XYZ file of N, CA and C in Angstrom:
816
model
N 0.821 -1.202 0.000
C 0.000 0.000 0.000
C 0.867 1.269 0.000
N 1.937 1.224 0.805
C 2.816 2.393 0.882
C 3.480 2.667 -0.457
N 3.888 1.600 -1.169
C 4.536 1.766 -2.476
C 3.567 2.407 -3.460
N 2.295 1.969 -3.437
C 1.303 2.537 -4.341
C 1.058 4.002 -4.030
N 1.029 4.351 -2.730
C 0.838 5.745 -2.349
C 1.993 6.605 -2.834
N 3.201 6.114 -2.706
C 4.369 6.857 -3.166
C 4.315 7.071 -4.677
N 3.897 6.036 -5.402
C 3.767 6.179 -6.851
C 2.682 7.193 -7.203
N 1.590 7.188 -6.416
C 0.516 8.137 -6.668
C 0.951 9.569 -6.448
N 1.794 9.801 -5.446
C 2.309 11.143 -5.180
C 3.174 11.629 -6.339
N 3.862 10.712 -7.004
C 4.755 11.088 -8.091
C 4.039 11.364 -9.405
N 2.765 10.990 -9.499
C 2.022 11.158 -10.755
C 1.946 12.619 -11.207
N 1.572 13.577 -10.347
C 1.538 14.970 -10.806
C 2.893 15.470 -11.304
N 3.949 15.067 -10.617
C 5.296 15.470 -11.043
C 5.627 14.886 -12.414
N 5.318 13.608 -12.616
C 5.592 12.970 -13.904
C 4.766 13.608 -15.013
N 3.503 13.924 -14.715
C 2.655 14.578 -15.716
C 3.207 15.948 -16.086
N 3.662 16.690 -15.083
C 4.263 18.015 -15.327
C 5.499 17.888 -16.212
N 6.372 16.929 -15.905
C 7.599 16.740 -16.669
C 7.296 16.348 -18.111
N 6.291 15.495 -18.300
C 5.961 15.048 -19.655
C 5.365 16.186 -20.471
N 4.426 16.934 -19.883
C 3.712 17.975 -20.623
C 4.589 19.186 -20.898
N 5.363 19.611 -19.895
C 6.082 20.877 -20.008
C 7.578 20.716 -20.282
N 8.098 19.497 -20.262
C 9.528 19.297 -20.542
C 9.738 18.331 -21.700
N 9.261 17.109 -21.548
C 9.508 16.086 -22.560
C 8.797 16.401 -23.876
N 7.523 16.734 -23.812
C 6.751 16.995 -25.025
C 7.289 18.194 -25.818
N 7.563 19.355 -25.186
C 8.161 20.463 -25.952
C 9.506 20.093 -26.574
N 10.307 19.290 -25.845
C 11.599 18.878 -26.386
C 11.420 18.000 -27.621
N 10.467 17.089 -27.566
C 10.181 16.232 -28.719
C 9.727 17.074 -29.909
N 8.885 18.074 -29.662
C 8.404 18.940 -30.735
C 9.546 19.741 -31.353
N 10.445 20.241 -30.522
C 11.593 20.992 -31.041
C 12.448 20.110 -31.940
N 12.725 18.896 -31.492
C 13.533 17.971 -32.296
C 12.809 17.619 -33.594
N 11.506 17.396 -33.508
C 10.729 17.047 -34.704
C 10.779 18.167 -35.742
N 10.490 19.395 -35.327
C 10.462 20.508 -36.274
C 11.859 20.861 -36.775
N 12.895 20.587 -35.967
C 14.264 20.882 -36.400
C 14.690 20.008 -37.571
N 14.107 18.793 -37.664
C 14.505 17.862 -38.714
C 13.413 17.682 -39.778
N 12.481 18.620 -39.841
C 11.443 18.552 -40.863
C 11.284 19.899 -41.539
N 10.681 19.880 -42.722
C 10.371 21.124 -43.420
C 8.915 21.509 -43.161
N 8.455 22.543 -43.827
C 7.099 23.026 -43.581
C 6.029 22.024 -44.016
N 6.412 21.100 -44.913
C 5.477 20.070 -45.355
C 5.509 18.827 -44.466
N 6.396 18.820 -43.467
C 6.498 17.680 -42.569
C 7.471 16.620 -43.015
N 8.187 16.851 -44.127
C 9.165 15.880 -44.606
C 10.507 16.021 -43.918
N 11.215 14.905 -43.817
C 12.529 14.920 -43.160
C 13.532 15.717 -43.993
N 14.343 16.546 -43.302
C 15.362 17.336 -43.969
C 16.435 17.750 -42.977
N 17.635 17.958 -43.511
C 18.745 18.483 -42.715
C 19.057 19.935 -43.072
N 18.229 20.523 -43.921
C 18.477 21.884 -44.383
C 18.435 22.891 -43.236
N 17.609 22.634 -42.249
C 17.510 23.574 -41.126
C 18.827 23.653 -40.362
N 19.461 22.491 -40.167
C 20.732 22.468 -39.437
C 21.877 22.982 -40.291
N 21.908 22.568 -41.557
C 22.986 23.050 -42.429
C 22.848 24.544 -42.699
N 21.613 25.060 -42.648
C 21.403 26.483 -42.867
C 21.914 27.355 -41.741
N 22.224 26.739 -40.601
C 22.741 27.509 -39.469
C 24.141 28.035 -39.723
N 24.800 27.519 -40.770
C 26.123 28.036 -41.106
C 26.114 29.510 -41.449
N 24.960 30.025 -41.870
C 24.853 31.449 -42.191
C 24.830 32.325 -40.942
N 24.670 31.687 -39.771
C 24.542 32.456 -38.533
C 25.664 32.136 -37.551
N 26.781 31.625 -38.058
C 27.900 31.263 -37.185
C 28.413 32.481 -36.427
N 28.475 33.622 -37.111
C 28.989 34.831 -36.470
C 28.113 35.246 -35.293
N 26.795 35.053 -35.429
C 25.879 35.405 -34.343
C 26.085 34.461 -33.158
N 26.220 33.174 -33.431
C 26.477 32.204 -32.372
C 27.794 32.522 -31.667
N 28.813 32.843 -32.456
C 30.135 33.132 -31.881
C 30.075 34.388 -31.017
N 29.403 35.431 -31.493
C 29.279 36.666 -30.725
C 28.518 36.415 -29.422
N 27.480 35.603 -29.483
C 26.721 35.277 -28.272
C 27.601 34.570 -27.252
N 28.410 33.624 -27.720
C 29.322 32.915 -26.822
C 30.329 33.866 -26.192
N 30.892 34.775 -27.002
C 31.904 35.697 -26.500
C 31.315 36.634 -25.451
N 30.177 37.264 -25.767
C 29.580 38.219 -24.831
C 29.123 37.531 -23.549
N 28.546 36.326 -23.684
C 28.117 35.587 -22.493
C 29.319 35.184 -21.641
N 30.417 34.787 -22.289
C 31.623 34.411 -21.541
C 32.222 35.619 -20.822
N 32.260 36.768 -21.493
C 32.790 37.989 -20.861
C 31.937 38.368 -19.657
N 30.621 38.334 -19.834
C 29.721 38.675 -18.729
C 29.891 37.703 -17.563
N 30.079 36.421 -17.861
C 30.250 35.418 -16.809
C 31.547 35.644 -16.040
N 32.621 35.934 -16.757
C 33.912 36.193 -16.097
C 33.831 37.444 -15.224
N 33.210 38.496 -15.735
C 33.062 39.726 -14.947
C 32.228 39.477 -13.694
N 31.155 38.704 -13.843
C 30.336 38.366 -12.672
C 31.148 37.604 -11.637
N 31.983 36.677 -12.095
C 32.809 35.888 -11.178
C 33.822 36.767 -10.460
N 34.480 37.666 -11.207
C 35.487 38.554 -10.610
C 34.847 39.489 -9.583
N 33.669 40.001 -9.888
C 32.990 40.916 -8.967
C 32.400 40.173 -7.774
N 31.796 39.024 -8.046
C 31.053 38.318 -7.008
C 31.956 37.597 -6.010
N 33.146 37.171 -6.432
C 33.983 36.356 -5.555
C 34.372 37.088 -4.271
N 34.962 38.292 -4.358
C 35.297 38.981 -3.096
C 34.057 39.381 -2.297
N 32.970 39.743 -2.988
C 31.736 40.102 -2.270
C 31.209 38.907 -1.488
N 31.203 37.742 -2.130
C 30.700 36.534 -1.472
C 31.574 36.153 -0.281
N 32.884 36.276 -0.438
C 33.783 35.939 0.676
C 33.575 36.902 1.838
N 33.420 38.183 1.531
C 33.188 39.174 2.586
C 31.887 38.858 3.330
N 30.828 38.518 2.569
C 29.545 38.186 3.186
C 29.663 36.966 4.101
N 30.415 35.980 3.654
C 30.514 34.733 4.409
C 31.283 34.900 5.714
N 32.078 35.963 5.837
C 32.873 36.191 7.046
C 32.181 37.108 8.049
N 31.040 37.673 7.704
C 30.324 38.565 8.603
C 29.486 37.783 9.604
N 29.001 38.506 10.626
C 28.088 37.886 11.585
C 26.773 37.531 10.900
N 26.058 36.576 11.485
C 24.851 36.051 10.844
C 23.829 37.148 10.569
N 23.648 38.072 11.511
C 22.678 39.138 11.327
C 23.021 40.038 10.155
N 24.280 40.425 10.055
C 24.708 41.283 8.949
C 24.645 40.539 7.623
N 24.942 39.248 7.641
C 24.840 38.455 6.415
C 23.420 38.521 5.851
N 22.431 38.378 6.709
C 21.041 38.407 6.261
C 20.674 39.738 5.633
N 21.124 40.835 6.257
C 20.795 42.168 5.732
C 21.439 42.391 4.377
N 22.739 42.061 4.257
C 23.440 42.292 2.988
C 22.952 41.353 1.891
N 22.595 40.131 2.247
C 22.027 39.222 1.253
C 20.694 39.747 0.730
N 19.914 40.356 1.614
C 18.654 40.945 1.181
C 18.916 42.077 0.185
N 19.972 42.876 0.435
C 20.320 43.958 -0.485
C 20.788 43.404 -1.834
N 21.474 42.254 -1.806
C 21.910 41.625 -3.057
C 20.710 41.151 -3.853
N 19.720 40.602 -3.162
C 18.551 40.046 -3.830
C 17.490 41.101 -4.155
N 17.616 42.291 -3.574
C 16.598 43.319 -3.754
C 16.322 43.659 -5.219
N 17.361 43.824 -6.077
C 17.062 44.101 -7.490
C 16.272 42.988 -8.180
N 16.412 41.745 -7.701
C 15.707 40.627 -8.310
C 14.208 40.692 -8.047
N 13.798 41.484 -7.065
C 12.377 41.619 -6.778
C 11.695 42.571 -7.751
N 12.486 43.337 -8.469
C 11.932 44.247 -9.468
C 11.767 43.527 -10.800
N 10.883 44.039 -11.630
C 10.663 43.452 -12.937
C 11.917 43.543 -13.791
N 12.212 42.462 -14.519
C 13.415 42.387 -15.356
C 13.444 43.519 -16.393
N 12.302 43.803 -17.010
C 12.230 44.849 -18.028
C 12.476 46.227 -17.435
N 11.941 46.468 -16.227
C 12.135 47.762 -15.595
C 13.602 48.007 -15.282
N 14.295 46.970 -14.838
C 15.715 47.122 -14.531
C 16.504 47.456 -15.795
N 16.140 46.820 -16.897
C 16.837 47.077 -18.153
C 16.487 48.456 -18.705
N 15.222 48.861 -18.578
C 14.822 50.207 -18.985
C 15.603 51.264 -18.208
N 15.852 51.012 -16.929
C 16.609 51.959 -16.111
C 18.001 52.178 -16.687
N 18.634 51.089 -17.139
C 19.966 51.232 -17.729
C 19.913 51.963 -19.061
N 18.819 51.846 -19.790
C 18.678 52.607 -21.029
C 18.709 54.107 -20.748
N 18.008 54.537 -19.711
C 17.992 55.956 -19.369
C 19.322 56.427 -18.816
N 20.061 55.520 -18.193
C 21.364 55.893 -17.656
C 22.426 56.002 -18.746
N 22.372 55.120 -19.734
C 23.444 55.022 -20.723
C 23.214 55.848 -21.988
N 22.009 56.343 -22.212
C 21.753 57.051 -23.460
C 22.595 58.319 -23.564
N 22.658 58.860 -24.774
C 23.581 59.967 -25.070
C 23.339 61.154 -24.144
N 22.088 61.452 -23.860
C 21.743 62.544 -22.942
C 21.297 62.012 -21.587
N 21.787 60.839 -21.225
C 21.387 60.196 -19.989
C 22.084 60.758 -18.774
N 21.772 60.155 -17.628
C 22.286 60.669 -16.363
C 23.801 60.546 -16.249
N 24.365 59.455 -16.768
C 25.819 59.272 -16.660
C 26.556 60.319 -17.473
N 26.137 60.539 -18.716
C 26.787 61.562 -19.544
C 26.570 62.964 -18.980
N 25.417 63.218 -18.391
C 25.191 64.523 -17.769
C 26.106 64.738 -16.582
N 26.289 63.679 -15.791
C 27.190 63.781 -14.641
C 28.632 64.013 -15.096
N 29.071 63.269 -16.114
C 30.426 63.462 -16.629
C 30.594 64.841 -17.245
N 29.503 65.385 -17.800
C 29.564 66.712 -18.397
C 29.875 67.795 -17.390
N 29.559 67.574 -16.125
C 29.882 68.554 -15.083
C 31.392 68.769 -15.004
N 32.147 67.706 -15.275
C 33.604 67.770 -15.215
C 34.226 67.987 -16.596
N 33.380 68.288 -17.580
C 33.863 68.532 -18.934
C 34.283 67.287 -19.664
N 33.737 66.140 -19.275
C 34.074 64.867 -19.912
C 32.883 64.388 -20.724
N 33.158 63.869 -21.904
C 32.104 63.286 -22.740
C 31.386 64.327 -23.571
N 30.175 64.000 -24.035
C 29.431 62.754 -23.783
C 29.950 61.579 -24.598
N 29.724 60.374 -24.066
C 30.181 59.152 -24.703
C 28.997 58.392 -25.291
N 29.271 57.639 -26.332
C 28.253 56.779 -26.969
C 28.271 55.435 -26.258
N 27.457 55.296 -25.207
C 27.458 54.080 -24.394
C 26.324 53.137 -24.755
N 25.171 53.697 -25.109
C 24.034 52.861 -25.466
C 24.224 52.318 -26.877
N 23.533 51.248 -27.196
C 23.593 50.618 -28.523
C 24.989 50.097 -28.854
N 25.679 49.572 -27.838
C 27.012 49.003 -28.027
C 27.065 47.622 -27.377
N 28.102 46.863 -27.733
C 28.294 45.547 -27.117
C 28.591 45.687 -25.628
N 29.297 46.771 -25.266
C 29.587 47.010 -23.858
C 28.325 47.200 -23.038
N 27.326 47.873 -23.606
C 26.058 48.066 -22.901
C 25.347 46.737 -22.697
N 25.423 45.865 -23.685
C 24.795 44.543 -23.570
C 25.459 43.733 -22.461
N 26.797 43.739 -22.431
C 27.524 43.014 -21.386
C 27.200 43.602 -20.012
N 27.135 44.926 -19.928
C 26.784 45.575 -18.668
C 25.406 45.146 -18.197
N 24.447 45.076 -19.113
C 23.106 44.620 -18.753
C 23.106 43.189 -18.262
N 23.906 42.325 -18.897
C 24.007 40.938 -18.448
C 24.596 40.856 -17.045
N 25.685 41.595 -16.822
C 26.352 41.547 -15.518
C 25.411 42.039 -14.425
N 24.736 43.153 -14.685
C 23.840 43.712 -13.670
C 22.695 42.751 -13.344
N 22.076 42.173 -14.350
C 20.899 41.334 -14.129
C 21.237 39.958 -13.560
N 22.418 39.431 -13.900
C 22.739 38.058 -13.506
C 23.777 37.965 -12.390
N 24.293 39.100 -11.904
C 25.283 39.068 -10.833
C 24.786 38.357 -9.574
N 23.530 38.572 -9.131
C 23.070 37.835 -7.940
C 23.129 36.323 -8.099
N 22.966 35.822 -9.339
C 23.021 34.379 -9.555
C 24.438 33.834 -9.394
N 25.427 34.705 -9.412
C 26.794 34.291 -9.136
C 27.120 34.458 -7.657
N 26.609 35.517 -7.052
C 26.918 35.781 -5.649
C 26.326 34.707 -4.737
N 25.087 34.348 -4.957
C 24.399 33.445 -4.026
C 25.030 32.055 -3.935
N 25.328 31.377 -5.055
C 25.975 30.058 -4.910
C 27.396 30.156 -4.362
N 28.123 31.235 -4.703
C 29.457 31.412 -4.133
C 29.376 31.611 -2.624
N 28.440 32.431 -2.211
C 28.252 32.652 -0.772
C 27.886 31.349 -0.068
N 26.999 30.567 -0.668
C 26.578 29.305 -0.061
C 27.753 28.353 0.110
N 28.679 28.360 -0.838
C 29.860 27.495 -0.743
C 30.862 28.037 0.272
N 31.050 29.359 0.269
C 32.082 29.954 1.138
C 31.680 29.964 2.604
N 30.371 30.056 2.879
C 29.948 30.083 4.276
C 30.220 28.750 4.962
N 30.438 27.692 4.161
C 30.762 26.374 4.718
C 32.247 26.247 5.059
N 33.058 27.190 4.600
C 34.500 27.145 4.897
C 34.706 27.640 6.323
N 35.180 26.781 7.186
C 35.363 27.136 8.592
C 36.506 28.140 8.747
N 36.332 29.159 9.581
C 37.430 30.109 9.835
C 38.684 29.428 10.378
N 38.495 28.306 11.090
C 39.651 27.599 11.640
C 40.552 27.042 10.542
N 39.972 26.705 9.387
C 40.774 26.204 8.262
C 41.688 27.302 7.742
N 41.153 28.506 7.610
C 41.954 29.634 7.145
C 43.010 29.996 8.190
N 42.634 29.953 9.476
C 43.592 30.248 10.540
C 44.719 29.216 10.565
N 44.377 27.951 10.308
C 45.406 26.909 10.271
C 46.387 27.162 9.130
N 45.868 27.615 7.977
C 46.751 27.931 6.854
C 47.679 29.085 7.205
N 47.156 30.086 7.917
C 47.996 31.214 8.324
C 49.065 30.775 9.316
N 48.691 29.882 10.253
C 49.666 29.379 11.232
C 50.785 28.599 10.558
N 50.472 27.989 9.411
C 51.483 27.228 8.674
C 52.305 28.099 7.736
N 52.063 29.408 7.794
C 52.874 30.340 7.019
C 52.334 30.698 5.657
N 51.089 30.383 5.399
C 50.508 30.695 4.090
C 50.226 32.187 3.984
N 50.669 32.794 2.873
C 50.384 34.188 2.614
C 49.012 34.356 1.977
N 48.732 35.578 1.533
C 47.419 35.878 0.967
C 47.135 35.022 -0.255
N 48.081 34.981 -1.192
C 47.846 34.251 -2.438
C 47.825 32.740 -2.204
N 48.617 32.258 -1.247
C 48.594 30.822 -0.923
C 47.255 30.421 -0.330
N 46.738 31.252 0.565
C 45.419 30.967 1.146
C 44.330 30.971 0.068
N 44.456 31.926 -0.854
C 43.434 32.051 -1.882
C 43.426 30.850 -2.820
N 44.612 30.497 -3.354
C 44.673 29.475 -4.400
C 44.765 28.052 -3.862
N 45.214 27.887 -2.608
C 45.397 26.535 -2.086
C 44.360 26.146 -1.035
N 43.598 27.123 -0.543
C 42.602 26.812 0.483
C 41.204 27.267 0.049
N 41.047 28.572 -0.113
C 39.710 29.126 -0.366
C 39.178 28.701 -1.725
N 39.994 28.848 -2.769
C 39.536 28.536 -4.125
C 39.123 27.071 -4.289
N 39.937 26.096 -3.831
C 39.491 24.695 -3.978
C 38.209 24.391 -3.203
N 38.064 24.983 -2.016
C 36.879 24.699 -1.207
C 35.624 25.378 -1.753
N 35.814 26.442 -2.523
C 34.657 27.146 -3.097
C 34.375 26.726 -4.536
N 35.065 25.697 -5.015
C 34.900 25.255 -6.400
C 33.460 24.879 -6.753
N 32.714 24.176 -5.879
C 31.312 23.865 -6.239
C 30.475 25.120 -6.485
N 30.704 26.168 -5.678
C 29.972 27.414 -5.877
C 30.352 28.096 -7.173
N 31.634 28.003 -7.548
C 32.090 28.587 -8.812
C 31.425 27.888 -9.988
N 31.389 26.559 -9.943
C 30.773 25.795 -11.025
C 29.290 26.132 -11.167
N 28.589 26.170 -10.048
C 27.159 26.484 -10.093
C 26.924 27.903 -10.574
N 27.722 28.849 -10.069
C 27.560 30.247 -10.461
C 27.811 30.466 -11.940
N 28.845 29.843 -12.474
C 29.143 29.976 -13.904
C 27.978 29.468 -14.738
N 27.433 28.320 -14.349
C 26.310 27.758 -15.096
C 25.077 28.651 -15.006
N 24.778 29.147 -13.804
C 23.579 29.952 -13.601
C 23.654 31.299 -14.304
N 24.859 31.796 -14.558
C 25.014 33.071 -15.268
C 25.138 32.851 -16.770
N 25.945 31.889 -17.176
C 26.222 31.696 -18.594
C 24.981 31.254 -19.368
N 24.187 30.368 -18.781
C 23.016 29.840 -19.498
C 22.024 30.942 -19.857
N 21.571 31.777 -18.918
C 20.651 32.851 -19.333
C 21.326 33.930 -20.164
N 22.637 34.143 -19.959
C 23.332 35.193 -20.716
C 23.430 34.836 -22.197
N 23.692 33.582 -22.504
C 23.863 33.204 -23.907
C 22.527 33.126 -24.636
N 21.438 32.962 -23.886
C 20.131 32.816 -24.524
C 19.263 34.063 -24.423
N 19.784 35.146 -23.830
C 18.969 36.345 -23.650
C 18.669 37.020 -24.986
N 17.551 37.709 -25.023
C 17.226 38.514 -26.214
C 16.669 39.879 -25.826
N 16.113 39.996 -24.622
C 15.585 41.281 -24.175
C 16.715 42.280 -23.941
N 17.776 41.834 -23.266
C 18.889 42.745 -22.956
C 19.533 43.258 -24.227
N 19.806 42.357 -25.171
C 20.455 42.777 -26.417
C 19.541 43.678 -27.236
N 18.246 43.387 -27.221
C 17.310 44.199 -28.002
C 17.189 45.606 -27.433
N 17.143 45.729 -26.100
C 16.908 47.022 -25.479
C 18.178 47.863 -25.371
N 19.305 47.247 -25.059
C 20.525 48.007 -24.819
C 21.400 48.158 -26.059
N 21.090 47.436 -27.121
C 21.839 47.619 -28.367
C 21.001 48.292 -29.440
N 19.736 48.553 -29.133
C 18.866 49.178 -30.118
C 18.646 48.326 -31.345
N 18.810 47.010 -31.226
C 18.656 46.116 -32.368
C 19.880 46.039 -33.248
N 20.975 46.720 -32.851
C 22.200 46.691 -33.657
C 22.991 45.402 -33.460
N 22.823 44.763 -32.315
C 23.560 43.545 -32.000
C 22.553 42.412 -31.832
N 22.707 41.387 -32.655
C 21.818 40.233 -32.600
C 22.542 39.068 -31.951
N 21.882 38.465 -30.971
C 22.399 37.277 -30.323
C 21.514 36.084 -30.686
N 21.873 34.919 -30.167
C 21.129 33.706 -30.512
C 19.655 33.852 -30.145
N 19.396 34.413 -28.965
C 18.022 34.596 -28.534
C 17.215 35.469 -29.475
N 17.851 36.508 -30.019
C 17.164 37.385 -30.973
C 16.823 36.628 -32.255
N 17.756 35.794 -32.708
C 17.510 35.010 -33.918
C 16.336 34.046 -33.728
N 16.339 33.358 -32.588
C 15.264 32.397 -32.327
C 13.921 33.113 -32.233
N 13.903 34.252 -31.548
C 12.653 35.001 -31.424
C 12.137 35.442 -32.793
N 13.053 35.876 -33.674
C 12.637 36.358 -34.990
C 12.026 35.258 -35.840
N 12.415 33.997 -35.588
C 11.878 32.882 -36.362
C 10.473 32.484 -35.915
N 10.103 32.857 -34.685
C 8.791 32.497 -34.173
C 7.834 33.685 -34.121
N 8.379 34.891 -33.908
C 7.519 36.056 -33.735
C 7.786 37.155 -34.755
N 8.895 37.077 -35.480
C 9.252 38.133 -36.408
C 8.685 37.923 -37.798
N 9.159 38.749 -38.722
C 8.669 38.670 -40.102
C 9.143 37.407 -40.812
N 10.307 36.891 -40.397
C 10.846 35.690 -41.045
C 9.910 34.493 -40.832
N 9.468 34.294 -39.637
C 8.574 33.220 -39.209
C 8.883 31.895 -39.911
N 9.889 31.243 -39.390
C 10.266 29.915 -39.871
C 10.514 29.058 -38.637
N 9.441 28.448 -38.129
C 9.569 27.716 -36.870
C 10.457 26.490 -37.000
N 10.631 25.972 -38.208
C 11.546 24.841 -38.394
C 12.984 25.271 -38.169
N 13.356 26.405 -38.781
C 14.704 26.932 -38.567
C 14.882 27.375 -37.117
N 13.850 27.989 -36.539
C 13.919 28.390 -35.133
C 14.102 27.204 -34.207
N 13.449 26.086 -34.515
C 13.612 24.872 -33.710
C 15.033 24.336 -33.825
N 15.610 24.400 -35.025
C 16.994 23.955 -35.214
C 17.950 24.818 -34.398
N 17.720 26.141 -34.404
C 18.545 27.045 -33.607
C 18.408 26.724 -32.120
N 17.175 26.470 -31.680
C 16.933 26.139 -30.271
C 17.622 24.835 -29.893
N 17.603 23.869 -30.801
C 18.237 22.579 -30.535
C 19.743 22.729 -30.396
N 20.350 23.496 -31.298
C 21.800 23.727 -31.232
C 22.160 24.474 -29.962
N 21.364 25.478 -29.605
C 21.615 26.231 -28.373
C 21.531 25.323 -27.161
N 20.562 24.420 -27.155
C 20.424 23.490 -26.044
C 21.644 22.582 -25.934
N 22.153 22.118 -27.076
C 23.351 21.275 -27.072
C 24.548 22.041 -26.536
N 24.691 23.307 -26.951
C 25.789 24.135 -26.468
C 25.703 24.312 -24.950
N 24.500 24.590 -24.460
C 24.302 24.774 -23.024
C 24.635 23.494 -22.261
N 24.204 22.343 -22.771
C 24.498 21.070 -22.114
C 25.997 20.790 -22.097
N 26.693 21.145 -23.183
C 28.147 20.967 -23.209
C 28.829 21.846 -22.169
N 28.380 23.097 -22.066
C 28.948 24.000 -21.070
C 28.699 23.468 -19.669
N 27.493 22.975 -19.418
C 27.174 22.428 -18.103
C 28.025 21.204 -17.789
N 28.297 20.386 -18.799
C 29.120 19.201 -18.569
C 30.566 19.587 -18.274
N 31.032 20.660 -18.898
C 32.400 21.112 -18.657
C 32.558 21.749 -17.284
N 31.551 22.494 -16.854
C 31.632 23.180 -15.560
C 31.181 22.315 -14.400
N 30.621 21.159 -14.707
C 30.142 20.288 -13.645
C 28.688 20.471 -13.328
N 28.007 21.364 -14.070
C 26.573 21.559 -13.878
C 26.244 22.236 -12.570
N 25.081 21.898 -12.019
C 24.605 22.495 -10.778
C 24.970 21.609 -9.596
N 25.470 22.233 -8.547
C 25.710 21.525 -7.310
C 24.426 21.552 -6.482
N 23.913 20.386 -6.084
C 22.598 20.300 -5.461
C 22.541 21.089 -4.152
N 23.584 21.000 -3.325
C 23.571 21.700 -2.055
C 23.568 23.206 -2.262
N 24.330 23.685 -3.257
C 24.364 25.114 -3.536
C 23.035 25.609 -4.033
N 22.362 24.810 -4.899
C 21.049 25.208 -5.398
C 20.050 25.283 -4.243
N 20.106 24.323 -3.302
C 19.205 24.365 -2.162
C 19.476 25.598 -1.317
N 20.755 25.970 -1.171
C 21.090 27.156 -0.399
C 20.592 28.421 -1.062
N 20.682 28.487 -2.399
C 20.200 29.658 -3.126
C 18.698 29.776 -2.981
N 17.969 28.647 -3.132
C 16.517 28.667 -3.002
C 16.104 29.063 -1.590
């Protein structure tokens, strides 16, 4: 009886996975290898050669944004993990506070800040500097990625670093370890699960984004997400080609996850 009850509890979960995960994946694969008449074809995949530059640019910008997030988040996460519990809670709330705002509103805010007559150029103008062309550039897109996805790097790093006992660091100091020795031989290896999770959580949405590139580049810079959107919602409307692009993007993401080690379960639970 208990076994049957356990199986019954799993039914809603299995139904959810089949309807919202397995079935869409099957449809994507089906349309990627068929034409508009439903016949089998490889033209959709071979046609992706015309968009190699877009795929490459997406990889480069997503990688730059991920590295910047890691460089910024690592010292912040370590500082948070060394504070008292009460202060940790307050600062973590401040880190998560931007995530409570709508994604579009946060990106719109950066549009007003970076535009030619925006607040940043006006401030620099007080000192006789600028104005600079910051909006509609690749740098603006990377900045939008870093700003929106930085918390996804901080939280798993913090979750990993808070598990590092202060006594371990003190023992390294007693043994004569300097700053760089402590960093590369103690802290970095122990925080590796958080690094792997953070890289995955930032890189995956960064490489597939289309709102950030559309809003902060003014449509001048197209990423993979923009291409896929144009095949389903734009004038091109070729869902077969869009499915092929989605399939390739999924393969790329899975390869990246396999290289980085994917998600660490304990870190994900800590973030949630």
